[in-house]
mmCIF file with all atom_site columns, C-alpha atoms and ligand atoms in Angstrom:
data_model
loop_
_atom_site.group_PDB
_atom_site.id
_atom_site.type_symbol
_atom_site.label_atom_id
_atom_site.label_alt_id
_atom_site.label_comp_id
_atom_site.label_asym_id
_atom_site.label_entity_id
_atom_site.label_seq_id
_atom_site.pdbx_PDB_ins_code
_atom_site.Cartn_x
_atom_site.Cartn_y
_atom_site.Cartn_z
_atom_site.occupancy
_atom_site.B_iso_or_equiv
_atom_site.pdbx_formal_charge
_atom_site.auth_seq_id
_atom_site.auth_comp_id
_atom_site.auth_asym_id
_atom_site.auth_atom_id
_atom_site.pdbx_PDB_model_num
ATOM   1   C CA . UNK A 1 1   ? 0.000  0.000   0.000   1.00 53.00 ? 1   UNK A CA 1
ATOM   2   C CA . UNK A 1 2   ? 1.403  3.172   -1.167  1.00 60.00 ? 2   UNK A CA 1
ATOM   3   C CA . UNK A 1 3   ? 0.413  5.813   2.155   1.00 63.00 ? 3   UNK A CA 1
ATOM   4   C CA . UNK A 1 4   ? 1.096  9.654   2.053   1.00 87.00 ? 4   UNK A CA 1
ATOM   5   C CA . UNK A 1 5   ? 4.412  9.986   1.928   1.00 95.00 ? 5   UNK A CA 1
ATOM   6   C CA . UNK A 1 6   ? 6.242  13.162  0.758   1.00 96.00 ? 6   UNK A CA 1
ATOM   7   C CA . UNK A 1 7   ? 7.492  11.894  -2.854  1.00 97.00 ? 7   UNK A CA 1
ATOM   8   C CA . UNK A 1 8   ? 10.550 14.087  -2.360  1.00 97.00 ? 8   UNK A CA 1
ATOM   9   C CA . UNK A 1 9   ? 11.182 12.179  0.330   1.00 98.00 ? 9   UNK A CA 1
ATOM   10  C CA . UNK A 1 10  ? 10.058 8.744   -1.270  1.00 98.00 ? 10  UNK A CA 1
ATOM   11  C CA . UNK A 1 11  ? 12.701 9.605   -3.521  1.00 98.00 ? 11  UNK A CA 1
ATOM   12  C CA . UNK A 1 12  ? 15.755 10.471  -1.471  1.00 98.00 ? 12  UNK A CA 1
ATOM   13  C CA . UNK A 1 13  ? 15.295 7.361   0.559   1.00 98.00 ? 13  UNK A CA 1
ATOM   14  C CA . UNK A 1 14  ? 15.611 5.201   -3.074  1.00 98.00 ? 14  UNK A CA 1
ATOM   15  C CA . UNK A 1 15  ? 18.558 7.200   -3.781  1.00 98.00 ? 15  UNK A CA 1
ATOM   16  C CA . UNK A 1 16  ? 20.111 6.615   -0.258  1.00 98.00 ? 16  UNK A CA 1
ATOM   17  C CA . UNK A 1 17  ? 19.189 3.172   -0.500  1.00 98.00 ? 17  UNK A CA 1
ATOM   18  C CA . UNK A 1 18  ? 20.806 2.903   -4.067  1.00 98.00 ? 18  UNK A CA 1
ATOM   19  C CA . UNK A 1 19  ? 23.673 4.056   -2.744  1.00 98.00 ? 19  UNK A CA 1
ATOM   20  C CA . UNK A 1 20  ? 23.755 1.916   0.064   1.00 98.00 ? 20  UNK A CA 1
ATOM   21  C CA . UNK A 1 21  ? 23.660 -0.824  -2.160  1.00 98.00 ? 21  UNK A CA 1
ATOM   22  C CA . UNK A 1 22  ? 27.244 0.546   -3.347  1.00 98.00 ? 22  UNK A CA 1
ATOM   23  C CA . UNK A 1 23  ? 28.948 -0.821  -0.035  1.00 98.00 ? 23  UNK A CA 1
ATOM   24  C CA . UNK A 1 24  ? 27.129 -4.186  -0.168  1.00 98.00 ? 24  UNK A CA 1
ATOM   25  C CA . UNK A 1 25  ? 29.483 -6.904  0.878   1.00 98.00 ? 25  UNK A CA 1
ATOM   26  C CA . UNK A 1 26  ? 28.104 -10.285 -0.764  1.00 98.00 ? 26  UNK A CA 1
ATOM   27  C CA . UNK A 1 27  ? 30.982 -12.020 -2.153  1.00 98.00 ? 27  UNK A CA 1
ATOM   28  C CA . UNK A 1 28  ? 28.922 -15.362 -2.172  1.00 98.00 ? 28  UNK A CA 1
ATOM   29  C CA . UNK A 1 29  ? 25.685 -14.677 -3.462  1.00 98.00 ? 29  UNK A CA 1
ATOM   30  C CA . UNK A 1 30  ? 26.980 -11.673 -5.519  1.00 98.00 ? 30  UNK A CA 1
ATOM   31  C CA . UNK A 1 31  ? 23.332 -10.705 -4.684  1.00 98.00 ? 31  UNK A CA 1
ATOM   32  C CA . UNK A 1 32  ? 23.667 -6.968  -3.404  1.00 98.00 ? 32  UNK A CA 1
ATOM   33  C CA . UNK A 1 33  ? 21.085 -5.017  -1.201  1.00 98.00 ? 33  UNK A CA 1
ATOM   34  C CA . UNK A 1 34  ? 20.457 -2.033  0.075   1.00 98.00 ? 34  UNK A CA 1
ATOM   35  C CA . UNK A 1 35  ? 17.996 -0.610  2.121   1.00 98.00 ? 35  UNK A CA 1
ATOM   36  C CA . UNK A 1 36  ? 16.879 2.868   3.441   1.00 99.00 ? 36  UNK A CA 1
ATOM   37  C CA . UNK A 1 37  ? 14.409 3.255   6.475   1.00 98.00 ? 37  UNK A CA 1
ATOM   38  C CA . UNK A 1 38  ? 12.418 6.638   7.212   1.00 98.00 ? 38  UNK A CA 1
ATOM   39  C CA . UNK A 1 39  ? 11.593 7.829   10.561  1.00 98.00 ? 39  UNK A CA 1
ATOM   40  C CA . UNK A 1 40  ? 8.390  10.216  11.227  1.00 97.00 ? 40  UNK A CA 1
ATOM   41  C CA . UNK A 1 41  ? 10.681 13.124  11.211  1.00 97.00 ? 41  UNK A CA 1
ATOM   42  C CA . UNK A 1 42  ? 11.948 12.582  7.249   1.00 98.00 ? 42  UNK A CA 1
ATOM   43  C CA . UNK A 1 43  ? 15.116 10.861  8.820   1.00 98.00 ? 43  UNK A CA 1
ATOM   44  C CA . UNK A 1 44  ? 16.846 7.925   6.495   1.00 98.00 ? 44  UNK A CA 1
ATOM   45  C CA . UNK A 1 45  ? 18.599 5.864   7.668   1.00 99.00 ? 45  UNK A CA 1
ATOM   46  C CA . UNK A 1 46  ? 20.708 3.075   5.434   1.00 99.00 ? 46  UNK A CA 1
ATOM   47  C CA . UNK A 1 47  ? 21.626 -0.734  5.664   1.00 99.00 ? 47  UNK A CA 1
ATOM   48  C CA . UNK A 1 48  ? 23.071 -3.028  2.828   1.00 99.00 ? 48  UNK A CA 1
ATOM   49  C CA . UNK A 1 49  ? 23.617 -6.285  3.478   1.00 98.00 ? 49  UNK A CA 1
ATOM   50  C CA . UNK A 1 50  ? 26.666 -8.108  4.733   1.00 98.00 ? 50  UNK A CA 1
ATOM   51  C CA . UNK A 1 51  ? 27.722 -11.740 4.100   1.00 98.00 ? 51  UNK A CA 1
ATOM   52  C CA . UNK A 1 52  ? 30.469 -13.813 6.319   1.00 98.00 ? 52  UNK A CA 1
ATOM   53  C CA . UNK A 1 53  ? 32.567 -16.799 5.245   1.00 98.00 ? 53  UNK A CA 1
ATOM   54  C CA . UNK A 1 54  ? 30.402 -18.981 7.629   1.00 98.00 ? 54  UNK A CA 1
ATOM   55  C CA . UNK A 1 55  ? 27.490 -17.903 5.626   1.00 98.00 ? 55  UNK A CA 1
ATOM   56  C CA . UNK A 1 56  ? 24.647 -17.950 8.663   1.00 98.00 ? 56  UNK A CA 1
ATOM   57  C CA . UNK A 1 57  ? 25.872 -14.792 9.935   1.00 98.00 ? 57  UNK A CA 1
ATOM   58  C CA . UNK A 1 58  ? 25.002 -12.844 7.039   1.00 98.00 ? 58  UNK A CA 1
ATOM   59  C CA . UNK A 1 59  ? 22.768 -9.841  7.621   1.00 98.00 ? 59  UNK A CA 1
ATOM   60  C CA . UNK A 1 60  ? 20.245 -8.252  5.537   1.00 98.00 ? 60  UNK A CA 1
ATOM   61  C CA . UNK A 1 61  ? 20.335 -4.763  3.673   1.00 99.00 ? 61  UNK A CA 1
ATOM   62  C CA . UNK A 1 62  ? 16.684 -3.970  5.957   1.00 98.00 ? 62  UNK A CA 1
ATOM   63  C CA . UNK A 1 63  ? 18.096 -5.173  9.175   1.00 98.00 ? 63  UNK A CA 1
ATOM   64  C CA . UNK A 1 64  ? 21.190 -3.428  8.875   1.00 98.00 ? 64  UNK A CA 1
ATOM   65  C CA . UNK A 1 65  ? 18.898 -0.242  7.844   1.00 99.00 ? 65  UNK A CA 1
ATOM   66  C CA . UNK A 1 66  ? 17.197 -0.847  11.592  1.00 98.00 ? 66  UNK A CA 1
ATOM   67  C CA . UNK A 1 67  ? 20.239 -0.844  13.330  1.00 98.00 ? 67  UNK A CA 1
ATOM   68  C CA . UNK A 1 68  ? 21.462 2.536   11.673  1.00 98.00 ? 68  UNK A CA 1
ATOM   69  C CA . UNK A 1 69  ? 18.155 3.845   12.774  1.00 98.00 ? 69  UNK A CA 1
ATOM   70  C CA . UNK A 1 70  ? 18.076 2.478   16.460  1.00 98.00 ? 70  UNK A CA 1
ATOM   71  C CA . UNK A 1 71  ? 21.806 4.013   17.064  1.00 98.00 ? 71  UNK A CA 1
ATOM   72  C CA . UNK A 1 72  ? 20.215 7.071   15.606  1.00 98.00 ? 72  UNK A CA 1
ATOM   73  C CA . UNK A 1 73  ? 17.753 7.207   18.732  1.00 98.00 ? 73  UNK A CA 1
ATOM   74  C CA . UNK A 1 74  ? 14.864 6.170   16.014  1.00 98.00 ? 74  UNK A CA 1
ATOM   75  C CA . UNK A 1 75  ? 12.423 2.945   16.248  1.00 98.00 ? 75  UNK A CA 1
ATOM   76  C CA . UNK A 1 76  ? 9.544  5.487   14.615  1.00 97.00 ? 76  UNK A CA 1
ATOM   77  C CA . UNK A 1 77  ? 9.703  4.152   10.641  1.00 98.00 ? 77  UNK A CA 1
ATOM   78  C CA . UNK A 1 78  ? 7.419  4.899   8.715   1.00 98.00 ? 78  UNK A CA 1
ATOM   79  C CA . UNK A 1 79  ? 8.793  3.419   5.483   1.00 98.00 ? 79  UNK A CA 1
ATOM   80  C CA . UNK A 1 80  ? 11.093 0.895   4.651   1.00 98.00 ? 80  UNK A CA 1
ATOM   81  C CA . UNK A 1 81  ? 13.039 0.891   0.790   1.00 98.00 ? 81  UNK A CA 1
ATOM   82  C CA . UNK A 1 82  ? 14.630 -2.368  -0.422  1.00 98.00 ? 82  UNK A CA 1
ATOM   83  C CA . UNK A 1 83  ? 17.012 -1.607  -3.955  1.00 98.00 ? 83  UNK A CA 1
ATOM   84  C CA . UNK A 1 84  ? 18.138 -4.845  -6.207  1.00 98.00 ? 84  UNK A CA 1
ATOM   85  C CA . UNK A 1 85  ? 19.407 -5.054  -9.608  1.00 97.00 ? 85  UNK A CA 1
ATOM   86  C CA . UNK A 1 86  ? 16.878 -7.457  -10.189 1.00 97.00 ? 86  UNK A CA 1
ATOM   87  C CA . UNK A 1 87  ? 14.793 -7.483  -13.001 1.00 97.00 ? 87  UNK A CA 1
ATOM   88  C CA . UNK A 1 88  ? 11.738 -8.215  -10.421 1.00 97.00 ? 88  UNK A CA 1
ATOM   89  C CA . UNK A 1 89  ? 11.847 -6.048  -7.282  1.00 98.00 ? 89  UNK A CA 1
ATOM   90  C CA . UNK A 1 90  ? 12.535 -8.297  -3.925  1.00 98.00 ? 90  UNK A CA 1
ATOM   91  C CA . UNK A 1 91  ? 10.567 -7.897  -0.992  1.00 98.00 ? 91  UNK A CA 1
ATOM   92  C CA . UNK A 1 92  ? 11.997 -8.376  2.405   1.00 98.00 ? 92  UNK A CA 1
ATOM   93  C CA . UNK A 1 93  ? 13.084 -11.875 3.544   1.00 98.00 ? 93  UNK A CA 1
ATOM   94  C CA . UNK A 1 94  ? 10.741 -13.474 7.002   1.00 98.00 ? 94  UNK A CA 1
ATOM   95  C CA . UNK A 1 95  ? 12.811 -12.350 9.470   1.00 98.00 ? 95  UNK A CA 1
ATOM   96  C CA . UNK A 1 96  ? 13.765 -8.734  8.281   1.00 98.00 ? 96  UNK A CA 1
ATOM   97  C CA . UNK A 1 97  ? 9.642  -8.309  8.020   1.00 98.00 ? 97  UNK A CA 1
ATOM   98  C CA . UNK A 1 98  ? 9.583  -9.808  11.286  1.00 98.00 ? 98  UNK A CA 1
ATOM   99  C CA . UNK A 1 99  ? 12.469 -7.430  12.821  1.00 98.00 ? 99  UNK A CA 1
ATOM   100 C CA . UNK A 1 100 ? 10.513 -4.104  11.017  1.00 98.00 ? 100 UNK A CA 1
ATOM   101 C CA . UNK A 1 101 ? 7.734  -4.973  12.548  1.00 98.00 ? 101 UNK A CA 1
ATOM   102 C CA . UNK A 1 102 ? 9.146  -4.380  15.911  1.00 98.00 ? 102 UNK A CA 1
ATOM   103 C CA . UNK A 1 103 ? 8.884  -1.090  14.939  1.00 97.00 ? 103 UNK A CA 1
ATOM   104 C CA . UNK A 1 104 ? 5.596  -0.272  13.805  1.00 93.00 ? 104 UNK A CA 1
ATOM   105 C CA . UNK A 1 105 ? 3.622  -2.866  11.701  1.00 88.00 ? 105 UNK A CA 1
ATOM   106 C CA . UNK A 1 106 ? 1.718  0.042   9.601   1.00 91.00 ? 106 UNK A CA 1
ATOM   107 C CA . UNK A 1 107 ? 4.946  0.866   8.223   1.00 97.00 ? 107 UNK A CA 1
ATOM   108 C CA . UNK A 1 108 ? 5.031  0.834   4.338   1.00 98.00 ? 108 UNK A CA 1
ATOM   109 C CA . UNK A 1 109 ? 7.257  -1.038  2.329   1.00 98.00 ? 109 UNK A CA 1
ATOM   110 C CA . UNK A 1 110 ? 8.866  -0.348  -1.192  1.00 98.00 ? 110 UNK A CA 1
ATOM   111 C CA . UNK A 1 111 ? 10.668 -2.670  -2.975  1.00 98.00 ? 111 UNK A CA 1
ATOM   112 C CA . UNK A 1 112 ? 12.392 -1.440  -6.205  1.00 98.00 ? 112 UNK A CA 1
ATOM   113 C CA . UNK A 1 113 ? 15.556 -2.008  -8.761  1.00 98.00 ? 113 UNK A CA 1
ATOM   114 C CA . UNK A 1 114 ? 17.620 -0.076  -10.526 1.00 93.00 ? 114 UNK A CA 1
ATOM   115 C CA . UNK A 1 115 ? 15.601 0.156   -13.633 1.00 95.00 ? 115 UNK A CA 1
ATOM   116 C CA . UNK A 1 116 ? 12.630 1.437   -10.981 1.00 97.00 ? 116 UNK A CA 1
ATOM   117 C CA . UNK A 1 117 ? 10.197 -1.484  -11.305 1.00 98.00 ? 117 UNK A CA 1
ATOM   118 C CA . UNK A 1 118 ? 8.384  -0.200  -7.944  1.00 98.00 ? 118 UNK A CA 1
ATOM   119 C CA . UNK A 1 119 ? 5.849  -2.405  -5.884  1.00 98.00 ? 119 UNK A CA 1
ATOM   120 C CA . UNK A 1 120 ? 4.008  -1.434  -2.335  1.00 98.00 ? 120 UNK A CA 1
ATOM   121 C CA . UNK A 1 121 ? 3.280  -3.043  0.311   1.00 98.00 ? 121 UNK A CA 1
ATOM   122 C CA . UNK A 1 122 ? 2.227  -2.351  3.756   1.00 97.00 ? 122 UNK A CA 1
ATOM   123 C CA . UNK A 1 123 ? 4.080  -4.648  6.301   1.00 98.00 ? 123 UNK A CA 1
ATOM   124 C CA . UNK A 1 124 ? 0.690  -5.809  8.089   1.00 97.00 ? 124 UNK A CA 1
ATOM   125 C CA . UNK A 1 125 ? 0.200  -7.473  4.439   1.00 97.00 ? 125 UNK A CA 1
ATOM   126 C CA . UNK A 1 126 ? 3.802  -8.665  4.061   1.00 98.00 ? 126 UNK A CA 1
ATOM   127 C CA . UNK A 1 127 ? 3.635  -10.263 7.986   1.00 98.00 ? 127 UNK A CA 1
ATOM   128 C CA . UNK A 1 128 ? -0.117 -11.164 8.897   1.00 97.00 ? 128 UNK A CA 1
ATOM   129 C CA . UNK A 1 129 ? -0.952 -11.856 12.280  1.00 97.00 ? 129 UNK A CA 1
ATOM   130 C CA . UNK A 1 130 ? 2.700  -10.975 13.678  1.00 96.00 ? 130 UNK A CA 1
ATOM   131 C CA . UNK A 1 131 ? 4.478  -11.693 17.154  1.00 95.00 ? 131 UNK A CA 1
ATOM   132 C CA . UNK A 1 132 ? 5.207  -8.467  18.241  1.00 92.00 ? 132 UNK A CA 1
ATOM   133 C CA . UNK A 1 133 ? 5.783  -6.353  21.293  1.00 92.00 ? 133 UNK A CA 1
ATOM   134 C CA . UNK A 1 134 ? 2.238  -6.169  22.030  1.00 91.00 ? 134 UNK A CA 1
ATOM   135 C CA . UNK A 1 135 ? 1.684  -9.930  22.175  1.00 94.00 ? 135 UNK A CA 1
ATOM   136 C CA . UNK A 1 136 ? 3.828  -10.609 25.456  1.00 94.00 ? 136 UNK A CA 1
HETATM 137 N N1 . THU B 2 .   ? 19.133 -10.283 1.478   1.00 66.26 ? 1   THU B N1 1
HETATM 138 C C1 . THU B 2 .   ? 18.847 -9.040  1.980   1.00 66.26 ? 1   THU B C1 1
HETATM 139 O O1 . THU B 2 .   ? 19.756 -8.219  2.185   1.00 66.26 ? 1   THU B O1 1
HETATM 140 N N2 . THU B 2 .   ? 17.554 -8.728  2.246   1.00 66.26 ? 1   THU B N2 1
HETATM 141 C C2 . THU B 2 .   ? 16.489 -9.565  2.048   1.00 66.26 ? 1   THU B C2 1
HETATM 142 O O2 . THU B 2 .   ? 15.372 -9.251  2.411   1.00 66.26 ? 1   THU B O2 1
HETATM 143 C C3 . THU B 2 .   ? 16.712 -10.834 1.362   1.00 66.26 ? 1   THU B C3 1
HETATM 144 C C4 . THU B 2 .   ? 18.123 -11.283 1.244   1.00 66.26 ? 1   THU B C4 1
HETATM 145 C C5 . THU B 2 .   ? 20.521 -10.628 1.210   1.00 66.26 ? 1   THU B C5 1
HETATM 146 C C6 . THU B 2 .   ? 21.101 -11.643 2.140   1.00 66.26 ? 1   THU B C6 1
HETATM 147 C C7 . THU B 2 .   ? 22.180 -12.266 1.299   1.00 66.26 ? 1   THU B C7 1
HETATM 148 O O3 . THU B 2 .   ? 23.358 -11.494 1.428   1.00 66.26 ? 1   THU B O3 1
HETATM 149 C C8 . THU B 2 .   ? 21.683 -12.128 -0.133  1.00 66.26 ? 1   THU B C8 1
HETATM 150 O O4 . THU B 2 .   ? 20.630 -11.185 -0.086  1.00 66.26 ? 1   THU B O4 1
HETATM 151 C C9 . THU B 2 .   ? 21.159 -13.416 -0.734  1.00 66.26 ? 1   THU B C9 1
HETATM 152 O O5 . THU B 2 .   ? 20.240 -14.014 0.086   1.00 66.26 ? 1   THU B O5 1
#
């Protein structure tokens, strides 16, 4: 679901997240992320993702994205951008929708590539009936 979201700054998160996807480390799956999160106050912050020799401990573009935000003194997104060079965009992987939606589960979602093939979502749609903070 596409929500009201200044397009200016729809756009500066893609770029940010484009660029993110610069620094990717993914020597294994040559599959490179990146990922821009937007607090309530306009703030992006940017993750790409990060692979390891013992290939479990990768981390994704969108988690990586949450961290920058949480040292930033933000949990308040209200939009999360995933960039591949994919031909089809990518939406996030289980446990990045699961680690977004310990920040707010109306958060929107867009998933895009470098030719911008652009698809919505809204997280409540991407993670139905989610564990969260509210259910302990
Ligand atoms: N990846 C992400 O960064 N985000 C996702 O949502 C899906 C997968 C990364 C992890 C790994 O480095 C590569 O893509 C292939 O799975």
């Amino acid at each position: 679901m596409k929500r009201e979201i200044d397009p200016q700054l729809v756009e500066a998160a893609v770029t940010a997240a484009q660029n993110a996807r610069e620094q990717a480390y993914a020597p294994y799956s040559a599959f490179r992320v990146g990922s821009a999160v937007v607090d309530a106050d306009g703030g992006i912050h940017v993750g790409c993702n990060v692979e390891n020799a013992s290939y479990g401990l990768t981390n994704c573009a969108e988690r990586a994205a949450v961290a920058a935000a949480t040292v930033a003194g933000r949990r308040d997104l209200i939009l999360c951008v995933v960039v591949t060079d994919t031909e089809a965009p990518t939406a996030p992987c289980g446990a990045c929708r699961q680690v977004l939606t310990e920040c707010s589960v109306s958060m929107s979602i867009l998933c895009t590539t470098a030719q911008r093939n652009d698809v919505w979502y809204d997280l409540s749609d991407l993670l139905p009936h989610a564990f969260g903070p509210d259910s302990l």
